[in-house]
PDB file of C-alpha atoms in Angstrom:
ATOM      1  CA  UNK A   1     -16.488   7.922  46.249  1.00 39.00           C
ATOM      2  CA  UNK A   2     -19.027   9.070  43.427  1.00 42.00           C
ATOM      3  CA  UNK A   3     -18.202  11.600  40.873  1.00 45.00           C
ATOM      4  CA  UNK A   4     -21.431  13.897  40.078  1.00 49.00           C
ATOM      5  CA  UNK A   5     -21.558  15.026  36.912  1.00 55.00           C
ATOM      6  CA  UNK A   6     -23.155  18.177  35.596  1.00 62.00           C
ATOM      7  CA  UNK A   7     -25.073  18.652  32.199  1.00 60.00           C
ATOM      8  CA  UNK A   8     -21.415  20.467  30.551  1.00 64.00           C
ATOM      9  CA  UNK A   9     -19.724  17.879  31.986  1.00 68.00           C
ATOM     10  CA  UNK A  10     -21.621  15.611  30.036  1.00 69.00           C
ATOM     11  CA  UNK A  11     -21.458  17.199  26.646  1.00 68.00           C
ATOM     12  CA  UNK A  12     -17.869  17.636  27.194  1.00 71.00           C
ATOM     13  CA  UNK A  13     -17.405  14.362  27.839  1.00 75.00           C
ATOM     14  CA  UNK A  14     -19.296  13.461  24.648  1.00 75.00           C
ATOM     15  CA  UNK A  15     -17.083  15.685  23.000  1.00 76.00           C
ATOM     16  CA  UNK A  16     -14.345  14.552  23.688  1.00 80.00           C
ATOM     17  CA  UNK A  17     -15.584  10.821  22.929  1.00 81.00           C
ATOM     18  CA  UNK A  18     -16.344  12.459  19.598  1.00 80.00           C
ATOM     19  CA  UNK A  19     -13.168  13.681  19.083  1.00 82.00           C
ATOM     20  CA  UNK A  20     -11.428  10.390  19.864  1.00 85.00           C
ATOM     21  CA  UNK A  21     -13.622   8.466  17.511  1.00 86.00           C
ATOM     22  CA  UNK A  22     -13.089  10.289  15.196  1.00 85.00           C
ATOM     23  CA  UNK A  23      -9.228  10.064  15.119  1.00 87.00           C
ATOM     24  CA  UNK A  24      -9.319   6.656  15.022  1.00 89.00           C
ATOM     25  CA  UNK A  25     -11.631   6.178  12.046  1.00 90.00           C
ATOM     26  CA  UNK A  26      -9.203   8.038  10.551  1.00 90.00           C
ATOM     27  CA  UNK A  27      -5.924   6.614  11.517  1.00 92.00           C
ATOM     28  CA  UNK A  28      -7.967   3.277  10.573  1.00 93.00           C
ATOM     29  CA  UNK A  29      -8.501   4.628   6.898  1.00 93.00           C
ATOM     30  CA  UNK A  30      -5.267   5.512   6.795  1.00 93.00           C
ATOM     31  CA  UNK A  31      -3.611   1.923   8.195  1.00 94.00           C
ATOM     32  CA  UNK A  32      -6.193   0.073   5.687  1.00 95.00           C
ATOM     33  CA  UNK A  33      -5.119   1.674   2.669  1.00 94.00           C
ATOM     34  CA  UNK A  34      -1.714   1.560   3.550  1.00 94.00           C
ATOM     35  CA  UNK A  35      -1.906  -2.055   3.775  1.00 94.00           C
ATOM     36  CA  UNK A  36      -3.825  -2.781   0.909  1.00 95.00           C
ATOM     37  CA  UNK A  37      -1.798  -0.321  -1.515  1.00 94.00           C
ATOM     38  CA  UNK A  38       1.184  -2.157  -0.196  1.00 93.00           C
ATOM     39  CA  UNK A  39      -0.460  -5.542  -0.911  1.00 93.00           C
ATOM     40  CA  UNK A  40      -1.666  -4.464  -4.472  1.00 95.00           C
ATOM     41  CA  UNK A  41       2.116  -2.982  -5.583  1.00 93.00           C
ATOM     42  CA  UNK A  42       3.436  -6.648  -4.839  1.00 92.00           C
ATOM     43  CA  UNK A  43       0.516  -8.449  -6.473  1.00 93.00           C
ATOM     44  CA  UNK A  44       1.284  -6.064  -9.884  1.00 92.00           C
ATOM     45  CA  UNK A  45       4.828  -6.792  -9.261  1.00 91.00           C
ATOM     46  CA  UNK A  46       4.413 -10.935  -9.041  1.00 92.00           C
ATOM     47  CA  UNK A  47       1.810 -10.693 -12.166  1.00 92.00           C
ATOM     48  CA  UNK A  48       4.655  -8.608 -13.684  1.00 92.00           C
ATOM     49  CA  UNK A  49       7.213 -11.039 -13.649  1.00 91.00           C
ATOM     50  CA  UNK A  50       5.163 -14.568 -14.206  1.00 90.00           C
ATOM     51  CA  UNK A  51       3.879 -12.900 -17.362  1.00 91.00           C
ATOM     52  CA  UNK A  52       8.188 -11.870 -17.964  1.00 90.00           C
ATOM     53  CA  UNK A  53       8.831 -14.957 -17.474  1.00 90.00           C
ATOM     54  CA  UNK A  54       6.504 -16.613 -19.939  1.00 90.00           C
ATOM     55  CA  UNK A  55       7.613 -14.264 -22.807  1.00 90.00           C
ATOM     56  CA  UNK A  56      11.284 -14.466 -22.190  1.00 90.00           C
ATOM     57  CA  UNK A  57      11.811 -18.395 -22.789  1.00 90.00           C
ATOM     58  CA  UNK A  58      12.816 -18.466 -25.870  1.00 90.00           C
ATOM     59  CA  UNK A  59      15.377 -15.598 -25.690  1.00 91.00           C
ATOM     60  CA  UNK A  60      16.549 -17.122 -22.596  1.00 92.00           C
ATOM     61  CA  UNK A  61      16.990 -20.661 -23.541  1.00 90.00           C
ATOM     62  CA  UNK A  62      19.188 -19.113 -26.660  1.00 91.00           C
ATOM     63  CA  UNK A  63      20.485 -16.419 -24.775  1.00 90.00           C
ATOM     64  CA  UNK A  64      19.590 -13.833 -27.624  1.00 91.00           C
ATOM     65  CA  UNK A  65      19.735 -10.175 -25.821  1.00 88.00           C
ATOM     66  CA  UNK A  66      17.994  -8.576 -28.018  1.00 91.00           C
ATOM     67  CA  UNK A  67      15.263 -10.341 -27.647  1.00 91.00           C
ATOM     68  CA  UNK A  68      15.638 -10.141 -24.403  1.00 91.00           C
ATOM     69  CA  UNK A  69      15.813  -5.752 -24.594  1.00 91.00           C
ATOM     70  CA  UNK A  70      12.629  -5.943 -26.782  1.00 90.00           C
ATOM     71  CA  UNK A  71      11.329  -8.147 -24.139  1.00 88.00           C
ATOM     72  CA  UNK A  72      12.022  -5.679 -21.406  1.00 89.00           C
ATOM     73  CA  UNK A  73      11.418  -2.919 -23.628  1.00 87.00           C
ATOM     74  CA  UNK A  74       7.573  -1.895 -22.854  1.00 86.00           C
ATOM     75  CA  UNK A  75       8.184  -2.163 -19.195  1.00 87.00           C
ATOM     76  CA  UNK A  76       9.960   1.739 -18.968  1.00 85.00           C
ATOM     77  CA  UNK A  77       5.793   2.653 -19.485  1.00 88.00           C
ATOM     78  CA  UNK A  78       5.248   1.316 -15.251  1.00 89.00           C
ATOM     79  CA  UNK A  79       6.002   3.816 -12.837  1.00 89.00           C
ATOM     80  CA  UNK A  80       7.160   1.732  -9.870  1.00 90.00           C
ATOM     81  CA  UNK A  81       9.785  -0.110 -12.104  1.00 91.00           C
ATOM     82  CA  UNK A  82      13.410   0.333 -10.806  1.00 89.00           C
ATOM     83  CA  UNK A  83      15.429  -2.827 -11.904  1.00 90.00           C
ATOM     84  CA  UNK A  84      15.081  -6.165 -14.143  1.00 91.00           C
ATOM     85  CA  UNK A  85      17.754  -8.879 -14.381  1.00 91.00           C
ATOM     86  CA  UNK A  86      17.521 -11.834 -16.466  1.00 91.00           C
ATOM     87  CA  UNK A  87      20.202 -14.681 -15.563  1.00 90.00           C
ATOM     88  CA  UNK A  88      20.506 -18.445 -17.145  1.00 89.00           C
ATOM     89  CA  UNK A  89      19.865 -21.507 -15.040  1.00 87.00           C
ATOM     90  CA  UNK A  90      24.209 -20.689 -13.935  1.00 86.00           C
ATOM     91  CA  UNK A  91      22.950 -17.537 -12.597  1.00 84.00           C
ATOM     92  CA  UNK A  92      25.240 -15.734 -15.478  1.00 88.00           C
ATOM     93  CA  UNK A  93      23.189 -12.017 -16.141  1.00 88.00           C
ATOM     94  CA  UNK A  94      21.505 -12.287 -19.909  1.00 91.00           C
ATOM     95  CA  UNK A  95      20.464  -8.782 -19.563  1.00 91.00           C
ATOM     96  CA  UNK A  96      20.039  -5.914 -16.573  1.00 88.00           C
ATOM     97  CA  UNK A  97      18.741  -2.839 -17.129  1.00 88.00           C
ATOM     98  CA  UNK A  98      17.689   0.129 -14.667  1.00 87.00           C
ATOM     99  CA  UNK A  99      14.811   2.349 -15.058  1.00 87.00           C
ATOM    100  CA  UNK A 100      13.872   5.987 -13.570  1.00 80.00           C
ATOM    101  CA  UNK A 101      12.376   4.817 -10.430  1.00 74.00           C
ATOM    102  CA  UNK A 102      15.777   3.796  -9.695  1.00 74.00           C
ATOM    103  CA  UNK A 103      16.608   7.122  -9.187  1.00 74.00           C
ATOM    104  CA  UNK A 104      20.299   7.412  -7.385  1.00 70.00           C
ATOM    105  CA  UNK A 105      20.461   4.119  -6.506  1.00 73.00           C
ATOM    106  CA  UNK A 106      23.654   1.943  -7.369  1.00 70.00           C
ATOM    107  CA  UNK A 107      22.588  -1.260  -9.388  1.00 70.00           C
ATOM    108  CA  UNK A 108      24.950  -3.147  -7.482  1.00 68.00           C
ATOM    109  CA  UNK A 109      23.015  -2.553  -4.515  1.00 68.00           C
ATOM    110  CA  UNK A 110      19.949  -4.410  -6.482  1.00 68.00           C
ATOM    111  CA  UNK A 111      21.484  -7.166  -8.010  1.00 65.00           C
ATOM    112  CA  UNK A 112      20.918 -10.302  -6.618  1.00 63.00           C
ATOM    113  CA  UNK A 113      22.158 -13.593  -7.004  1.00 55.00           C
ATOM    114  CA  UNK A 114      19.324 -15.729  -7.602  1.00 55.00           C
ATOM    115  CA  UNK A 115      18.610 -18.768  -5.416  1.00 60.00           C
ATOM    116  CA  UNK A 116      17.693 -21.781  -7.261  1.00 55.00           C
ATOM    117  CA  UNK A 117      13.964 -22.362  -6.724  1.00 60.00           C
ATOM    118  CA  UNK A 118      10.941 -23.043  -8.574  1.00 64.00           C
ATOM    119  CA  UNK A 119       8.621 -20.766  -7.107  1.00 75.00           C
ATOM    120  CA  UNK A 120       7.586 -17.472  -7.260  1.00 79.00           C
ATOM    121  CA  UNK A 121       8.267 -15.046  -4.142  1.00 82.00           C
ATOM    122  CA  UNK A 122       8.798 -11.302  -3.384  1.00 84.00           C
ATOM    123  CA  UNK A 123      10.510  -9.645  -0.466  1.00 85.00           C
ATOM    124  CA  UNK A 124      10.890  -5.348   0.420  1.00 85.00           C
ATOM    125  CA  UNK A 125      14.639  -3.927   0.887  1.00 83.00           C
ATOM    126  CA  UNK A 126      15.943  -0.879   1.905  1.00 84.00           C
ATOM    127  CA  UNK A 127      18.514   1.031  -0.393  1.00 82.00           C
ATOM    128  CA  UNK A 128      19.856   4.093   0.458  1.00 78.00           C
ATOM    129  CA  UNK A 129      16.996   5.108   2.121  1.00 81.00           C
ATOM    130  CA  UNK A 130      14.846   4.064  -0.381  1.00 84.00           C
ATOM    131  CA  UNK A 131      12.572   1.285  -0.368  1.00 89.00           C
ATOM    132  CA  UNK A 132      11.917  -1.811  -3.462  1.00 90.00           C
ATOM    133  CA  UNK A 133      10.241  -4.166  -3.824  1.00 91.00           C
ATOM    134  CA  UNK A 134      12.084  -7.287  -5.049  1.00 90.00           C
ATOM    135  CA  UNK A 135      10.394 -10.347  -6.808  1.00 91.00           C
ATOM    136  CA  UNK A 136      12.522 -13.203  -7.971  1.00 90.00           C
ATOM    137  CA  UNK A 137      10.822 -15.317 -10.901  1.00 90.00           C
ATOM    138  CA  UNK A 138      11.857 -18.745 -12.418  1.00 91.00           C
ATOM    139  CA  UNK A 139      11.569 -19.143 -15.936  1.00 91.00           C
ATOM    140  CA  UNK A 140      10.758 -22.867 -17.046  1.00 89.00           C
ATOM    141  CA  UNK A 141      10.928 -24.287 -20.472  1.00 85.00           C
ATOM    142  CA  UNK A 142       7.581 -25.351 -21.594  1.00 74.00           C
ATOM    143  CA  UNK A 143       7.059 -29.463 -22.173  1.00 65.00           C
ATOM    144  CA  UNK A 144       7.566 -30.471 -25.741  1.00 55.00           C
ATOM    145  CA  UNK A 145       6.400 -32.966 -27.845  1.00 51.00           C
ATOM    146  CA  UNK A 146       7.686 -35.252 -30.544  1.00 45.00           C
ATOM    147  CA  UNK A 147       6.136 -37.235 -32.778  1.00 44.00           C
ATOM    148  CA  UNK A 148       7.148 -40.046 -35.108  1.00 44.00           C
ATOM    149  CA  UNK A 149       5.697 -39.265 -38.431  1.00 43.00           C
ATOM    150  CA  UNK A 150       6.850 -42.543 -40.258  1.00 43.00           C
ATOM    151  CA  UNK A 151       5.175 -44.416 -37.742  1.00 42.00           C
ATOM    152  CA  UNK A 152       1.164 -44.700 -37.228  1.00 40.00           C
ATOM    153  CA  UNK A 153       1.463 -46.383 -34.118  1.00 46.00           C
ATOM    154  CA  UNK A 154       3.904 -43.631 -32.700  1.00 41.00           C
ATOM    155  CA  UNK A 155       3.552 -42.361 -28.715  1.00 42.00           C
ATOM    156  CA  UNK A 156       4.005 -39.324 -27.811  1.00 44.00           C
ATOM    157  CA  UNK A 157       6.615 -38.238 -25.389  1.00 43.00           C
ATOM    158  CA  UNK A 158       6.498 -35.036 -23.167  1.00 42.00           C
ATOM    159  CA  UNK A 159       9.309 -33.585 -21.478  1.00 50.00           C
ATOM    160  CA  UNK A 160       9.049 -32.017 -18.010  1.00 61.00           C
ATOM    161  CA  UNK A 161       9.322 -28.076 -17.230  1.00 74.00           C
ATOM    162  CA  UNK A 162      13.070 -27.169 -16.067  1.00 87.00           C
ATOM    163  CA  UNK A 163      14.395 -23.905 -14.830  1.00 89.00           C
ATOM    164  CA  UNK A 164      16.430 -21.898 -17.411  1.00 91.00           C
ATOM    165  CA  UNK A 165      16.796 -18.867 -16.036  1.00 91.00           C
ATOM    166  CA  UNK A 166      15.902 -16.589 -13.583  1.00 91.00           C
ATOM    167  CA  UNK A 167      14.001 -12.972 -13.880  1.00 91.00           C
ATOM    168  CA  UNK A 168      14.383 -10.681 -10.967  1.00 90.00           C
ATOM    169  CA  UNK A 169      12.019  -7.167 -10.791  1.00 91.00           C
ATOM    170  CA  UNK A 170      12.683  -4.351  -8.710  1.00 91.00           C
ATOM    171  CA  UNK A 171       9.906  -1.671  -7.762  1.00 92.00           C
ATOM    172  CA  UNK A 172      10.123   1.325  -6.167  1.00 91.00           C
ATOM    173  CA  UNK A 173       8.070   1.821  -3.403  1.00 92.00           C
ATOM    174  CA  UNK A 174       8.780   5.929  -3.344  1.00 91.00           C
ATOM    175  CA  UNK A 175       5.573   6.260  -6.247  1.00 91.00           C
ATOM    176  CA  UNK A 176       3.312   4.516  -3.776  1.00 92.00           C
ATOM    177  CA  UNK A 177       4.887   7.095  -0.247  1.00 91.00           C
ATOM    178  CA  UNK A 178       4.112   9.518  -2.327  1.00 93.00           C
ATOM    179  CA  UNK A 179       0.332   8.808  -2.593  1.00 94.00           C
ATOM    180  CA  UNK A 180       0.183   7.749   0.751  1.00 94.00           C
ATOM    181  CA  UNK A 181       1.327  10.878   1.512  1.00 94.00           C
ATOM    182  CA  UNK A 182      -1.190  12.694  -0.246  1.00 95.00           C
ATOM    183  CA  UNK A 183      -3.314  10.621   1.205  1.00 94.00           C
ATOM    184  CA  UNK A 184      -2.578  11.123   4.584  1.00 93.00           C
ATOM    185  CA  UNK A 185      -2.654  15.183   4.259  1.00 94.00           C
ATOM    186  CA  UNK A 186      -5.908  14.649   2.523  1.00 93.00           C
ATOM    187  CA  UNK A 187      -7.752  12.447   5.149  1.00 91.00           C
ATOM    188  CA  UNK A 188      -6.401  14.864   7.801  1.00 90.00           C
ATOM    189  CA  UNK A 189      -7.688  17.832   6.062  1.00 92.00           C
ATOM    190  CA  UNK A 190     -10.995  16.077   5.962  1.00 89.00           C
ATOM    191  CA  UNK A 191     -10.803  15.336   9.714  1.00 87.00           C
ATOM    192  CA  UNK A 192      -9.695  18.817  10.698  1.00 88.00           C
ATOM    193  CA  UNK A 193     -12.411  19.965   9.366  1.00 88.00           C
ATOM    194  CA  UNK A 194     -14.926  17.615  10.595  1.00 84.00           C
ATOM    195  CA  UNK A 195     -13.188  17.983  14.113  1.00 83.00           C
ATOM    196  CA  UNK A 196     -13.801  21.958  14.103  1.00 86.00           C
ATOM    197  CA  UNK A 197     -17.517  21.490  12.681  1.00 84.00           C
ATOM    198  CA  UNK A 198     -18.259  19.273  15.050  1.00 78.00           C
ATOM    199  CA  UNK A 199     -16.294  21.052  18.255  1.00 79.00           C
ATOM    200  CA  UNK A 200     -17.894  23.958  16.695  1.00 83.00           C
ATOM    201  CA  UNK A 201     -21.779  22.580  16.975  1.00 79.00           C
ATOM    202  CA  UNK A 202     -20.717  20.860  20.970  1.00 74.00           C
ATOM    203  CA  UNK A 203     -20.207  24.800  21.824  1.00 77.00           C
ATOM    204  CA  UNK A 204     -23.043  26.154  20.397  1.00 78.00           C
ATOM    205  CA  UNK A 205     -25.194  23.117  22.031  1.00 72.00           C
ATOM    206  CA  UNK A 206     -23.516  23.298  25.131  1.00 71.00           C
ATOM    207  CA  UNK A 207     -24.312  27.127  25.544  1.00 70.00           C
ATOM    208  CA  UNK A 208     -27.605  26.657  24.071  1.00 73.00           C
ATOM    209  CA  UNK A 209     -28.479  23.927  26.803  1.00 66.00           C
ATOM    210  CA  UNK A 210     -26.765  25.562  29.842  1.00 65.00           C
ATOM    211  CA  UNK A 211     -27.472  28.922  29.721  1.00 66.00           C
ATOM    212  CA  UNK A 212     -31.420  28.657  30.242  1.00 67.00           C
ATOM    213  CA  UNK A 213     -30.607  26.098  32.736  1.00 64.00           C
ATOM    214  CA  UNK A 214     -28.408  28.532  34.630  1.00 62.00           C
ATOM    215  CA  UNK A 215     -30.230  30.944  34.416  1.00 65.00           C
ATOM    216  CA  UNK A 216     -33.308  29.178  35.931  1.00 65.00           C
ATOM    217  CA  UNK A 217     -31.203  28.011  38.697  1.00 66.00           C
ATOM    218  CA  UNK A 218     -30.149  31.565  39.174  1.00 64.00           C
ATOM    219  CA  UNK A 219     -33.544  33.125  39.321  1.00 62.00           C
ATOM    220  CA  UNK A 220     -34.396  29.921  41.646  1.00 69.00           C
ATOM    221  CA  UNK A 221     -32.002  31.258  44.531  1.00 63.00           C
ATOM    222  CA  UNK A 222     -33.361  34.738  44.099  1.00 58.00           C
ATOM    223  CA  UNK A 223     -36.865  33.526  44.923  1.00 62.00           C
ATOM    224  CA  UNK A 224     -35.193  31.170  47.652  1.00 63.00           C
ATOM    225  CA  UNK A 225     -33.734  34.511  49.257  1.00 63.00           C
ATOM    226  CA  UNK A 226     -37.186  35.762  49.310  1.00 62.00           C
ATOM    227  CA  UNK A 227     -36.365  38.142  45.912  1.00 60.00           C
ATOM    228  CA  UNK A 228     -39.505  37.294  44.048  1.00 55.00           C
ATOM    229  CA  UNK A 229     -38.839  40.390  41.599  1.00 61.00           C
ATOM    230  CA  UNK A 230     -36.950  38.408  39.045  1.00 55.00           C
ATOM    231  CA  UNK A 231     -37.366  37.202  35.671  1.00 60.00           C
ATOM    232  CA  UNK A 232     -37.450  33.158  35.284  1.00 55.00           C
ATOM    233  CA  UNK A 233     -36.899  32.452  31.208  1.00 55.00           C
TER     234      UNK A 233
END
């Protein structure tokens, strides 16, 4: 069985595939940034806590807090940041300390134990209905040397990096919904707009195409009836 189009048909049809296309370049734009917003809050966040780490050696290895707060001190200036806990190689907190992205949030919901490792890694949690971004950091003492003045023929000896301490960062993921958000409203704004332009320009072709074309058909069965007094456009 074979389906006959007409000339509306058509342009319908190519509306519609306009339509369609359109949606999904959009929903595409949206996914992409999505992801790579996403990706981008975690990369800040694992940058964030390497360069913690390196700075907070010293005040870890002597467990001086106050180092430790003017450490942490500069960090109140990043949006996203929620929570930072700095534990000894025992896993005993140095220092924790919550920040406005936190919002309502319980600490205790944040705090973690940390699990001895030597590597960096970063996982997303759901709090309250709120979602974070949690990075857990080691912090290693750096290899020192010693040398024997007295002697000329001295070697010297370096010690290998051990895990002190721990620094786990907490980022709130509600600064980044929020310009997604935005984001969102914005492309489909953009789209709506596009979409009634360009449903807007289908109608005006499709009339502009058909009607002559009806119209000659028209006038065509007049003269077929033997009515040759019409007008053909």
């Amino acid at each position: 069985m074979s389906i006959r189009l007409g000339l509306r048909g058509i342009l319908n049809l190519l509306t519609i595939g306009l339509v369609v296309m359109t949606v999904g370049i959009a929903w595409s734009v949206i996914q992409r940034e999505t992801t790579v917003r996403h990706q981008d809050l975690i990369d800040r966040g694992r940058t964030m806590a390497s360069m913690m780490a390196q700075s907070s050696e010293y005040a870890v290895y002597t467990e001086n807090q106050d180092a430790l707060r003017r450490t942490v001190a500069g960090l109140s200036a990043t949006p996203e940041m929620a929570y930072i806990a700095i534990s000894n190689r025992a896993n005993h907190t140095l220092l924790d300390q919550s920040f406005a992205a936190l919002g309502s949030v319980p600490i205790s919901h944040l705090h973690r134990v940390a699990t001895p490792t030597e590597t960096l890694h970063s996982d997303t949690l759901t709090v309250a209905g709120v979602d974070f971004v949690s990075i857990m950091a080691p912090i290693f003492s750096r290899p020192t040397s010693s040398t024997d003045q007295l002697f000329l023929d001295s070697t010297t000896e370096t010690a290998a990096s051990s895990v002190i301490g721990y620094i786990h960062i907490v980022l709130s993921q509600q600064p980044l919904q929020e310009y997604l958000r935005r984001f969102t409203i914005g492309t489909g704004i953009v789209v709506t707009m596009v979409l009634l332009v360009g449903l807007l320009l289908a109608w005006v072709l499709t009339r502009t195409v058909t009607r002559p074309i009806l119209a000659l058909r028209e006038a065509t069965g007049h003269i077929a009836e033997g009515r040759f007094e019409v007008n053909i456009p």
